[in-house]
Amino acid sequence: MSYPAVYRQQEVEEDDQGLLTNCFGIASDSDDEGGGEAIQITGQLLPPTITGMFVATLIRDAHKLSTGGISAWHAILKVGRFNVAFWAYLFVMFLQIFVVVEMKILVTPMYVSSIRSTYDAFESVMYTDASGVAHTYNTVNGFARGIGGHLDEQNFNLLSADVQAEACRIPLSQPMYLFVILLLWTLTCFDNIRGIGSTIMRVLWFSTPCVDSMADALQTVKDDPNARNVVGLTCTFKILITITLCGPLLVAILLLWLGSRWLLATVGFDILLLNSVALEFILLLPELIYTAIVPLRTRYEVENTYINPVTPEEHRNFFSYFGTFGFGILAIAYALLYMFVFQQVLPDYNWDVHEVCETFLEKIRSGMAG
């Protein structure tokens, strides 16, 4: 999930002619909406996940211990909470990595092997002429692929009922449906990656300067005595927090690629949809466990800890209005490139199943409707 930011508006002075300079350096009339105002980004909340809990606990408890003025018992509680948060973070990371590794070992290979065998049987029969000559070649994986110009659609009736049913449920046989599922999965991962990446930038960027002691790390937010703004971090804590955030970031990237492979290897349009939901469950595991086990007080502190933005103000310009829509374009590009270029589930796929299976699928739909 993305990490929410808190905004407030701050007035921006116009020049003598009532003009504002846009991002291209061209003066343009200020529009009616906003009246020349800019958005000041006052802080970004930490994510409501186990990772966010560990980061917030690390910063808040280190700050409290550095400033002193607490009893020995409270100091023990702070150290104890930090240790619990640390082990909870490791536990969640272990769960996610374990599931990803086991999916790579136990799940994906079976799906890939099954769909390759099905498409091999389809190609071997569909590209065999009346004389019994197979116009095929073998891929690097040893599976048959038809040579263009030799497809005989009449051979579809020579396939067994099982091969017909499975071949016509290959995701690539319905490219638009597969594209939409892949796009939704990609956007889900991009949302997670973008949120983590944004937090890493805010921690490393100059907006969170290095301080000599964690006693100078926090500042009470005006009008909210329980909220804290991270105004600085020691270099050691910056490195530690960055390493902490890199774990979920790598998991999200691995899940994006492995999940795409699994989805493309799924035979069955209904199962394809269910598998995409299962992948989201793995990705959102830190948030689920956070909601299930983290005490209310700790959750309150996590959700009231802010990190300074990279840029304190966003003026009205092209990038502030449209910049992050680029993630949507990247998601579309990734889904298309994975389907048509990068996928190795069915290398050298001939895109020859869709037309052949239209009649077969229409019969099934008619039978179900009846």
mmCIF file of C-alpha atoms in Angstrom, residues 117-126 156 158-170 267 353 357 360:
data_model
loop_
_atom_site.group_PDB
_atom_site.id
_atom_site.type_symbol
_atom_site.label_atom_id
_atom_site.label_comp_id
_atom_site.label_asym_id
_atom_site.label_seq_id
_atom_site.Cartn_x
_atom_site.Cartn_y
_atom_site.Cartn_z
ATOM 1 C CA SER A 117 3.053 -29.858 -22.147
ATOM 2 C CA THR A 118 -0.436 -28.736 -23.134
ATOM 3 C CA TYR A 119 0.804 -26.229 -25.689
ATOM 4 C CA ASP A 120 3.322 -28.775 -27.017
ATOM 5 C CA ALA A 121 0.502 -31.253 -27.680
ATOM 6 C CA PHE A 122 -1.542 -28.502 -29.331
ATOM 7 C CA GLU A 123 1.292 -27.398 -31.621
ATOM 8 C CA SER A 124 2.316 -30.936 -32.574
ATOM 9 C CA VAL A 125 -1.160 -31.793 -33.851
ATOM 10 C CA MET A 126 -2.184 -28.436 -35.301
ATOM 11 C CA PHE A 156 -8.342 -29.203 -33.657
ATOM 12 C CA LEU A 158 -8.019 -34.529 -33.610
ATOM 13 C CA LEU A 159 -6.995 -33.301 -30.168
ATOM 14 C CA SER A 160 -8.257 -35.141 -27.117
ATOM 15 C CA ALA A 161 -11.029 -33.491 -25.133
ATOM 16 C CA ASP A 162 -8.630 -32.781 -22.260
ATOM 17 C CA VAL A 163 -6.064 -31.084 -24.496
ATOM 18 C CA GLN A 164 -8.790 -29.047 -26.186
ATOM 19 C CA ALA A 165 -10.141 -27.854 -22.854
ATOM 20 C CA GLU A 166 -6.725 -27.017 -21.413
ATOM 21 C CA ALA A 167 -5.318 -25.396 -24.549
ATOM 22 C CA CYS A 168 -8.339 -23.124 -24.827
ATOM 23 C CA ARG A 169 -7.878 -21.990 -21.225
ATOM 24 C CA ILE A 170 -4.254 -20.901 -21.628
ATOM 25 C CA VAL A 267 -4.443 -22.723 -16.942
ATOM 26 C CA VAL A 353 -4.840 -20.538 -29.921
ATOM 27 C CA CYS A 357 -10.645 -21.897 -29.720
ATOM 28 C CA PHE A 360 -14.935 -24.303 -28.860
#
